[in-house]
Coordinates of N, CA and C in Angstrom, one line a residue:
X37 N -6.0 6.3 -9.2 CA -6.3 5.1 -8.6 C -5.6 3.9 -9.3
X38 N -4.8 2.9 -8.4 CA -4.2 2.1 -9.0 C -5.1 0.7 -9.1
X39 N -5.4 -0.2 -9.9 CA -6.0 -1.4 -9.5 C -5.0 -2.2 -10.1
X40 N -4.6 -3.5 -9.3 CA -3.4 -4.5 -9.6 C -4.2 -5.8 -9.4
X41 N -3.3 -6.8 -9.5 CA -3.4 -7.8 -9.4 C -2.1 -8.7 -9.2
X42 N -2.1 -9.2 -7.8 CA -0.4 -9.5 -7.8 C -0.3 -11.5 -8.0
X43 N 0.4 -12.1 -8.2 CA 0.6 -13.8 -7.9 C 1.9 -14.1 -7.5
X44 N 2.0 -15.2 -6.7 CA 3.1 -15.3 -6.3 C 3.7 -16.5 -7.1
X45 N 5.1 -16.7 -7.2 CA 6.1 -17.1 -8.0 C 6.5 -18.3 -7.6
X46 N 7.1 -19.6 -8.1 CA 7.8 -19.9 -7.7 C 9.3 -19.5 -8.4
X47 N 10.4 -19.8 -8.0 CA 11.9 -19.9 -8.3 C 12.1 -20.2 -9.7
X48 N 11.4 -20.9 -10.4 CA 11.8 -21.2 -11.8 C 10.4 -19.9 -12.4
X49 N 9.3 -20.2 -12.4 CA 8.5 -19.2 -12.4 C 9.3 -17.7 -12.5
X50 N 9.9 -17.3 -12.0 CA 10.2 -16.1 -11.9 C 11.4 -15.9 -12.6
X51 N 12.9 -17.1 -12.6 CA 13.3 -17.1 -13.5 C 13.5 -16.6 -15.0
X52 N 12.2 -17.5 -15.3 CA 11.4 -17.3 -16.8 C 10.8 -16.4 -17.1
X53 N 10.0 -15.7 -16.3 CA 9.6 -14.4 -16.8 C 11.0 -13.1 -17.0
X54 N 12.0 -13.8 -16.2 CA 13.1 -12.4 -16.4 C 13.2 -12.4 -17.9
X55 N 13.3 -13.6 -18.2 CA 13.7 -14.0 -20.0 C 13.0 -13.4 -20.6
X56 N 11.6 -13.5 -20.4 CA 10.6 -13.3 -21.6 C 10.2 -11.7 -21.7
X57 N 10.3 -10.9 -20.9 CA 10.0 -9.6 -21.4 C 11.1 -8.6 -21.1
X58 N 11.3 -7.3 -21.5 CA 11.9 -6.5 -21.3 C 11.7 -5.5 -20.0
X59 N 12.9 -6.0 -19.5 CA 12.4 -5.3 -18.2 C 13.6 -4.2 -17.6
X60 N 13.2 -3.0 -16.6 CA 13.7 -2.2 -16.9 C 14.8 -3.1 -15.7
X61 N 15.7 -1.8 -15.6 CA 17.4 -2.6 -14.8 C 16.4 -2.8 -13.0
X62 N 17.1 -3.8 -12.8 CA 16.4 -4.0 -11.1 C 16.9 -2.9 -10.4
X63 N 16.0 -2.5 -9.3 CA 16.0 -1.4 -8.4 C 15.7 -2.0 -6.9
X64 N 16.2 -1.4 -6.1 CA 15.9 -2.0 -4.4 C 14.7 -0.9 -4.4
X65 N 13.6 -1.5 -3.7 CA 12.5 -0.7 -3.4 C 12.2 -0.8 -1.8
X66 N 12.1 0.1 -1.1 CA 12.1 -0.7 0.9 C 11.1 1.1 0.7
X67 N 9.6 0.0 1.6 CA 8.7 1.0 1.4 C 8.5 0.8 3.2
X68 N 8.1 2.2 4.2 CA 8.0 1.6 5.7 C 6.5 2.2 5.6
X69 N 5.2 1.6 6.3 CA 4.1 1.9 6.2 C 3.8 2.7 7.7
X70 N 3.3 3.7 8.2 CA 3.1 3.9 9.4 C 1.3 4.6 9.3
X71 N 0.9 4.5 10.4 CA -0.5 4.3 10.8 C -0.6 4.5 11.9
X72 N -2.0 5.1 12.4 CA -2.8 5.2 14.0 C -2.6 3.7 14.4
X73 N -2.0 2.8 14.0 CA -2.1 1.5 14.7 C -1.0 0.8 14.5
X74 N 0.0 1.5 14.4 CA 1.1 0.6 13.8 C 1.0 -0.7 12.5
X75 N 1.4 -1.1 12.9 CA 1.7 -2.7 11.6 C 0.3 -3.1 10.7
X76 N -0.6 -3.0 11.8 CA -2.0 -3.2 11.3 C -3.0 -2.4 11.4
X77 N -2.5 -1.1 11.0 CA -3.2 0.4 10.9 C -4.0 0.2 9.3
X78 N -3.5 -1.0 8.3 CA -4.7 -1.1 6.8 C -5.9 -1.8 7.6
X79 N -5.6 -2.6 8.4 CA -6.6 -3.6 8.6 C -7.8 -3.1 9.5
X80 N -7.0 -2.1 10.5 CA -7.7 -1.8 11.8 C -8.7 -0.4 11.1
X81 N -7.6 0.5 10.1 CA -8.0 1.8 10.6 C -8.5 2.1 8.8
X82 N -8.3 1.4 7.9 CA -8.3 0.9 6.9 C -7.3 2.5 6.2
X83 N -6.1 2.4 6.3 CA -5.2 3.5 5.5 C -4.3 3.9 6.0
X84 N -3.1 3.6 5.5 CA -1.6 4.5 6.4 C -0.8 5.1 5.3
X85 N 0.0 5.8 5.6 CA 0.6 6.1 5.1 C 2.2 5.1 4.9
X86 N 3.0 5.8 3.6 CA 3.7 4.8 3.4 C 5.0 6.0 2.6
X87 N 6.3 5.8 3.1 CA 7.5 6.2 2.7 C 8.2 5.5 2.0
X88 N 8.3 5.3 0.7 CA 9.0 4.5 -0.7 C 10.5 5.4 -0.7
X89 N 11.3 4.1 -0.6 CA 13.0 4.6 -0.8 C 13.3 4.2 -2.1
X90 N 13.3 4.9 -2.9 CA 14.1 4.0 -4.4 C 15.2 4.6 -4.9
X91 N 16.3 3.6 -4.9 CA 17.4 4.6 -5.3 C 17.6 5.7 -4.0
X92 N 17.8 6.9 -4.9 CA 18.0 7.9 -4.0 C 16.5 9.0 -4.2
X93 N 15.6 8.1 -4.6 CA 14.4 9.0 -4.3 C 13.7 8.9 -2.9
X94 N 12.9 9.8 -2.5 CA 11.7 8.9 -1.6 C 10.7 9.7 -2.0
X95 N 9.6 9.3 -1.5 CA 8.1 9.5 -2.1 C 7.3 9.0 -0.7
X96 N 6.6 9.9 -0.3 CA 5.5 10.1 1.0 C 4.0 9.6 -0.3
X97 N 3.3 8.7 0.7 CA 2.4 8.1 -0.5 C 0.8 7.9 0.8
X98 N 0.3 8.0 0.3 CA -1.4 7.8 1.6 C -2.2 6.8 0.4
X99 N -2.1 5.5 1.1 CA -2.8 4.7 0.8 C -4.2 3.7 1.3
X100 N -5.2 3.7 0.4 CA -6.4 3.0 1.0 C -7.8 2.0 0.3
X101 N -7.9 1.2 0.5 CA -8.2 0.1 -0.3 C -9.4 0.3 -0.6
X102 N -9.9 0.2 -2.1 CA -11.1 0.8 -2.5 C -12.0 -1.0 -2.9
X103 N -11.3 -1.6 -3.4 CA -12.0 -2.9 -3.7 C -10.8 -4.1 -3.3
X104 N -11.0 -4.7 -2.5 CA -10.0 -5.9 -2.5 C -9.9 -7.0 -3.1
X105 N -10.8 -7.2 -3.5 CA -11.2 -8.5 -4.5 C -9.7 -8.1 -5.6
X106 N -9.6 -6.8 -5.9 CA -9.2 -6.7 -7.4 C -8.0 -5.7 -7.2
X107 N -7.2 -5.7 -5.3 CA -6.4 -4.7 -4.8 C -6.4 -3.2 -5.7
X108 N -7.9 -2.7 -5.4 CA -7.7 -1.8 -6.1 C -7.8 -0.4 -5.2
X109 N -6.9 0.3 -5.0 CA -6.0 1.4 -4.1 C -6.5 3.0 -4.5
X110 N -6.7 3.7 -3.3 CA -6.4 5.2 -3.8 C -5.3 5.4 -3.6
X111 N -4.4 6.1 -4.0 CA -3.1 6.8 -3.5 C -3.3 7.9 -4.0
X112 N -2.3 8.7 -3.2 CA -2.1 10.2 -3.5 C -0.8 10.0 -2.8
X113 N 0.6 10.8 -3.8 CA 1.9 10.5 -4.0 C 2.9 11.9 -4.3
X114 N 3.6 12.3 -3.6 CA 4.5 13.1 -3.7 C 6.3 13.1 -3.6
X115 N 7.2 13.8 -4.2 CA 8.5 13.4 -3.8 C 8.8 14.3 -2.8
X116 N 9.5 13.5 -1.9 CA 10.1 14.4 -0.5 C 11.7 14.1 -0.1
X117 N 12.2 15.1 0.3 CA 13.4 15.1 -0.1 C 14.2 14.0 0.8
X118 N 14.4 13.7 1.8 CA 14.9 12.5 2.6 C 14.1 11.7 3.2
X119 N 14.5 10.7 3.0 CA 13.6 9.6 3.6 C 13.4 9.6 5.1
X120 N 14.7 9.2 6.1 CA 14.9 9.1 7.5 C 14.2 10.7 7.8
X121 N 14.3 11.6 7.6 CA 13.2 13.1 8.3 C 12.2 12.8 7.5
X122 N 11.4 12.3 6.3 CA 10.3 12.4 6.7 C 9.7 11.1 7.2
X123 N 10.3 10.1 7.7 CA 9.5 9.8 8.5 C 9.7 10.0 10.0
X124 N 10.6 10.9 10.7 CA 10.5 11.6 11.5 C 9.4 12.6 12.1
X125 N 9.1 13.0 11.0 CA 8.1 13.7 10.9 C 6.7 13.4 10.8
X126 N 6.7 12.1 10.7 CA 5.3 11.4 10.3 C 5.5 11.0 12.3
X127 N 6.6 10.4 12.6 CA 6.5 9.6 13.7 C 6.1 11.3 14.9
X128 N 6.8 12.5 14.6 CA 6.1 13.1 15.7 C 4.5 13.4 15.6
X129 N 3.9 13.1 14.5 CA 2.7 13.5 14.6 C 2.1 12.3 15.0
X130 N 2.4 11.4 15.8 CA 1.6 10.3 16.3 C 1.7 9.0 16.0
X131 N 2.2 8.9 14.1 CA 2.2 7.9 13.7 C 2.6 7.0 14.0
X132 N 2.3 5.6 13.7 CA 3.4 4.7 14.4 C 3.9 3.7 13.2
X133 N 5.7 3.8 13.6 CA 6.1 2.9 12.4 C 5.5 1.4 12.3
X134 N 5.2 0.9 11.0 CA 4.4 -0.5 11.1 C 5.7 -1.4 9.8
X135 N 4.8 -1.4 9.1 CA 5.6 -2.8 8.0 C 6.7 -2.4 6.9
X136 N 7.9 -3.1 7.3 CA 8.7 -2.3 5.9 C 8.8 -4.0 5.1
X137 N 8.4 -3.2 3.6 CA 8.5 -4.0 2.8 C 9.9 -3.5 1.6
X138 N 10.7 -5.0 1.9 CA 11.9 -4.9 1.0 C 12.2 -5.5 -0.2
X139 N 12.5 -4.9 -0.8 CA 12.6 -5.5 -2.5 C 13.0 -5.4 -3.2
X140 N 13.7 -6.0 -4.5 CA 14.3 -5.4 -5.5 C 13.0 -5.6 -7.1
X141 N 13.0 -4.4 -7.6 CA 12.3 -4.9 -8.6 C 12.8 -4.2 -9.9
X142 N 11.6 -5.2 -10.7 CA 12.2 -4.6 -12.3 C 10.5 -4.5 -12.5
X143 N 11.2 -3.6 -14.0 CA 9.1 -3.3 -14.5 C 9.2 -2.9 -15.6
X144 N 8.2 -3.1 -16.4 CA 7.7 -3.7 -17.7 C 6.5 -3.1 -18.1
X145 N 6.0 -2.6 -19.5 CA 5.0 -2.0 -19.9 C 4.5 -2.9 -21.0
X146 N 2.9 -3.0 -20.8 CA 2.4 -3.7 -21.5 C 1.3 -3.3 -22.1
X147 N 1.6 -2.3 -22.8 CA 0.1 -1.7 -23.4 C 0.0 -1.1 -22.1
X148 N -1.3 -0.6 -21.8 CA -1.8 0.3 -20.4 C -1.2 -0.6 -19.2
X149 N -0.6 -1.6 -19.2 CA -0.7 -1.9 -18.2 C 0.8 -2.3 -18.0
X150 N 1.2 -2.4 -16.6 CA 2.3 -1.9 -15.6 C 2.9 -3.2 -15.1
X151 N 3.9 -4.0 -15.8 CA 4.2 -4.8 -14.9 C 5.3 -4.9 -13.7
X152 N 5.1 -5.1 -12.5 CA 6.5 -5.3 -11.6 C 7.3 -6.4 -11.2
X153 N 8.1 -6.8 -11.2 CA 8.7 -8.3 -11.3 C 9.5 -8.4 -9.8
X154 N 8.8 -8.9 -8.7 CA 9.5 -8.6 -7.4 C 10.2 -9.6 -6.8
X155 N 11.0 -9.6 -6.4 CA 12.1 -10.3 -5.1 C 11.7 -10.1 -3.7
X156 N 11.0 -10.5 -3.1 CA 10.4 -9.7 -1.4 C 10.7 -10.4 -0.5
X157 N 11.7 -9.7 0.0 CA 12.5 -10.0 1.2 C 11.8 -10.7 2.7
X158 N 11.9 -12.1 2.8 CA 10.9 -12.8 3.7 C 9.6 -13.5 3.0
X159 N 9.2 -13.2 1.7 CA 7.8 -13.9 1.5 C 8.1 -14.1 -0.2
X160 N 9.2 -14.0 -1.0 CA 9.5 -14.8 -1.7 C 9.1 -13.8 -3.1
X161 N 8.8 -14.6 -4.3 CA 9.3 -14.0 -5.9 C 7.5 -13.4 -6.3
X162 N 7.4 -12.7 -6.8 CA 5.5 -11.9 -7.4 C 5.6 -11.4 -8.6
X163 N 4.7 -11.4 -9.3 CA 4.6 -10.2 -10.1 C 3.2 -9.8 -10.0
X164 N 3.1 -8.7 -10.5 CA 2.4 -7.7 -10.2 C 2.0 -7.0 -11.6
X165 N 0.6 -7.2 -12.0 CA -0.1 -6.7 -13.1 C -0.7 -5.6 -12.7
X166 N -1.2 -4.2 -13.0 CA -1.5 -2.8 -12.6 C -2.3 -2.4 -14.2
X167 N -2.7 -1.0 -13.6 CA -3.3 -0.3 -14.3 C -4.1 1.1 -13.7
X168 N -3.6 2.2 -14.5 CA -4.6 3.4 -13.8 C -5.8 3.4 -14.2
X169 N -6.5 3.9 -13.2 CA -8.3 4.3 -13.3 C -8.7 5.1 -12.6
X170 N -9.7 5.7 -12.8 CA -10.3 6.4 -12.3 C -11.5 5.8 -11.3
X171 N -11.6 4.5 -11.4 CA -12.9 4.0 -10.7 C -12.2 2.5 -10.4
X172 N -12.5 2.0 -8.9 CA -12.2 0.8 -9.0 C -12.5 -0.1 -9.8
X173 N -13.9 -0.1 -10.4 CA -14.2 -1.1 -11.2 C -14.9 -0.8 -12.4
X174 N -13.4 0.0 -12.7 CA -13.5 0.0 -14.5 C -13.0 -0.9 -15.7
X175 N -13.7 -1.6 -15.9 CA -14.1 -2.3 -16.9 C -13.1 -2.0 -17.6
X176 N -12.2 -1.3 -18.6 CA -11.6 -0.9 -18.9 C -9.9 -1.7 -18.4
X177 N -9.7 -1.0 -17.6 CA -8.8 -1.7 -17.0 C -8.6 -2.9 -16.1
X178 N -9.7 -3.4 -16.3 CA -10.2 -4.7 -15.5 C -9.7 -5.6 -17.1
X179 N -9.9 -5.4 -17.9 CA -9.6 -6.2 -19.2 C -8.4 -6.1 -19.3
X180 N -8.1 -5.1 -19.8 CA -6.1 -4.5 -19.5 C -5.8 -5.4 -18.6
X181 N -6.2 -5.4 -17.5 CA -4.7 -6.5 -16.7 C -5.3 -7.9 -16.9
X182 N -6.7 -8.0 -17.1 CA -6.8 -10.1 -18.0 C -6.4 -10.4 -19.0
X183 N -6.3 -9.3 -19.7 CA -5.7 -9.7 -21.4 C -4.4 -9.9 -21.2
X184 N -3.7 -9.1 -20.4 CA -1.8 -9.2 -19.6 C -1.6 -10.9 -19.1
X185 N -2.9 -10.6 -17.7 CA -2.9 -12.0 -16.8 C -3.0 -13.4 -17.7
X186 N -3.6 -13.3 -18.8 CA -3.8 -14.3 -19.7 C -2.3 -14.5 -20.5
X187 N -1.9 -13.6 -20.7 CA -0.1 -13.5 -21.7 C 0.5 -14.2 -21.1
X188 N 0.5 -14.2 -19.9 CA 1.2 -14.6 -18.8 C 1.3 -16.2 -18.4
X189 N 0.2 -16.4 -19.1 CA -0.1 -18.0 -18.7 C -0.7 -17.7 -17.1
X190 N -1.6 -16.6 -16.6 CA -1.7 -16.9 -15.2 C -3.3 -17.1 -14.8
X191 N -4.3 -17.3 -16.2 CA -5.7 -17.4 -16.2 C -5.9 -18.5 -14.9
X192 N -6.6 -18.4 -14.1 CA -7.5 -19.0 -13.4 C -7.2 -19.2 -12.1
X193 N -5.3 -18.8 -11.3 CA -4.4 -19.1 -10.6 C -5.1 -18.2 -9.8
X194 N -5.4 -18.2 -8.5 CA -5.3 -17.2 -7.5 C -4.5 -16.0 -7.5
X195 N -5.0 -14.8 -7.3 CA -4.1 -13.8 -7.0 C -3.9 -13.5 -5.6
X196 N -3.1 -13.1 -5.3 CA -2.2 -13.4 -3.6 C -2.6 -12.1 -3.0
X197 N -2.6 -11.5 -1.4 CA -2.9 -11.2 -1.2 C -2.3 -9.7 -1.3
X198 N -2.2 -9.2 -0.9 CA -1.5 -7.6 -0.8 C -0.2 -8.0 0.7
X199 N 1.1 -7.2 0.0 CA 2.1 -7.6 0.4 C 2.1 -7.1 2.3
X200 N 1.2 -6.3 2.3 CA 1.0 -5.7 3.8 C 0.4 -6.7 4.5
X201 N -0.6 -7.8 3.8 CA -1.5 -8.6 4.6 C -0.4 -9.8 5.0
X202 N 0.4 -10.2 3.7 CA 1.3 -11.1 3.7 C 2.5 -11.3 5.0
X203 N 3.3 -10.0 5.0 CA 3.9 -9.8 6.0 C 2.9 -9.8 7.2
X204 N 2.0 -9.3 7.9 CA 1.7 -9.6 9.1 C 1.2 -11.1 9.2
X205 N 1.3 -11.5 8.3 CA 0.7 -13.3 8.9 C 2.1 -13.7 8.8
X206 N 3.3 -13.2 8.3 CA 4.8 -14.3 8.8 C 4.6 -13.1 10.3
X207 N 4.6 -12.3 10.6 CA 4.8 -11.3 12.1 C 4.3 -12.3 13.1
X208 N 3.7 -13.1 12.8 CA 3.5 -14.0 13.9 C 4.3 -15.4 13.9
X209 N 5.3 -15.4 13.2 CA 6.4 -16.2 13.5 C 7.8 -15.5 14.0
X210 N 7.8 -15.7 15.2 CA 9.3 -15.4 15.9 C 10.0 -14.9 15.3
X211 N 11.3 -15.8 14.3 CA 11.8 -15.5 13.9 C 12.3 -14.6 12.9
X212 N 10.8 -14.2 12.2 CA 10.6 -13.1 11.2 C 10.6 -11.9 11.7
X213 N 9.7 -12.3 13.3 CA 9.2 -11.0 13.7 C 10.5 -10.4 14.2
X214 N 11.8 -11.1 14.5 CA 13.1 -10.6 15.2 C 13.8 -9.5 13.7
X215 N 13.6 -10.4 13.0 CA 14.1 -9.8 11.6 C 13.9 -8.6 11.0
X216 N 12.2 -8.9 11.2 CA 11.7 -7.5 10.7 C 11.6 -6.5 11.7
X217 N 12.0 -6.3 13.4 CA 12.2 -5.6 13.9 C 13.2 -4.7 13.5
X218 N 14.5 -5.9 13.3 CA 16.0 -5.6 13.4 C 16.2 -4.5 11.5
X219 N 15.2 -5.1 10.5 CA 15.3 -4.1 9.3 C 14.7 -3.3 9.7
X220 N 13.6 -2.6 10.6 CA 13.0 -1.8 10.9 C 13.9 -0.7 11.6
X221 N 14.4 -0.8 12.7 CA 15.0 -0.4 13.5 C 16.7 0.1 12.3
X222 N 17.0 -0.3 11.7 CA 18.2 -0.2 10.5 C 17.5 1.0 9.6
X223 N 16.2 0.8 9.3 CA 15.5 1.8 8.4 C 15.6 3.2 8.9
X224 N 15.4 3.1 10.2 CA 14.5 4.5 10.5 C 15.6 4.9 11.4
X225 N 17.3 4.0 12.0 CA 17.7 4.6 13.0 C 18.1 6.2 12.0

């Protein structure tokens, strides 16, 4: 189980963090989520699955929200050999493609905990504080990412939503929603 904690950035914000820690070389990350409900198969059905392209890897991932307050996630994660067949193969059993999230990221280790330093294509600059557990609300790792969140200078700031919630509230702007059609449709032709 992953528990994170993400915030959003501004342009110099994000900047400055490139400086300050060692991070690994950027990577494009474009994950497509598919679901009994399409785009809003977390919301509706609470879990979809999700196809991660990195590099030349992909990874079939089933994801579902155990605590939200503290985005804290089950997954179960495997590598699968092409991306476009498998989600072929997700789409003949029913599923329906929903949200692709695109990004380039870099990432950082801080003691137990995982940092991701994101660029996200349509909703702007994040990072992302993590940690494994075995229980959503282990104490343990709930300190691990404040003792991080605090390094950070990011004590008391809101932490932003989960990038799936984020994208469907721009889906209701026109213009996005043409956009993220048209990378959608690029992804999976």
């Amino acid at each position: 189980m992953e528990i994170e904690l993400r915030f959003e950035l501004t342009a110099e914000e994000f900047r400055g963090y490139q400086q300050e820690w060692d991070w690994s070389p950027e990577t494009r990350v474009r994950d497509l989520t598919l679901g009994p409900s399409g785009a809003a198969s977390m919301q509706i059905d609470g879990w979809v699955v999700r196809v991660r392209q990195q590099g030349a890897q992909a990874r079939l991932e089933y994801k579902a929200p155990r605590d939200a307050a503290w985005s804290a996630w089950l997954e179960y994660s495997t590598e699968v050999g092409d991306f476009r067949e498998t989600v072929r193969i997700l789409s003949a059993t029913g599923l329906q493609a929903g949200l692709v999230l695109d990004r380039t990221r870099r990432t950082a280790q801080d003691g137990p905990v995982m940092l991701a330093l994101d660029d996200v294509r349509g909703l702007g600059h994040f990072i992302e504080i993590a940690a494994e557990s075995d229980a959503p609300d282990d104490p343990v790792a709930r300190a691990a990412i404040a003792t991080t969140q605090a390094r950070l200078g990011l004590t008391g700031r809101p932490a932003a939503r989960p990038y799936g919630e984020l994208l469907l509230r721009r889906l209701q702007e026109p213009d996005f929603q043409t956009a993220h059609s048209e990378l959608l449709a690029a992804l999976i032709a």
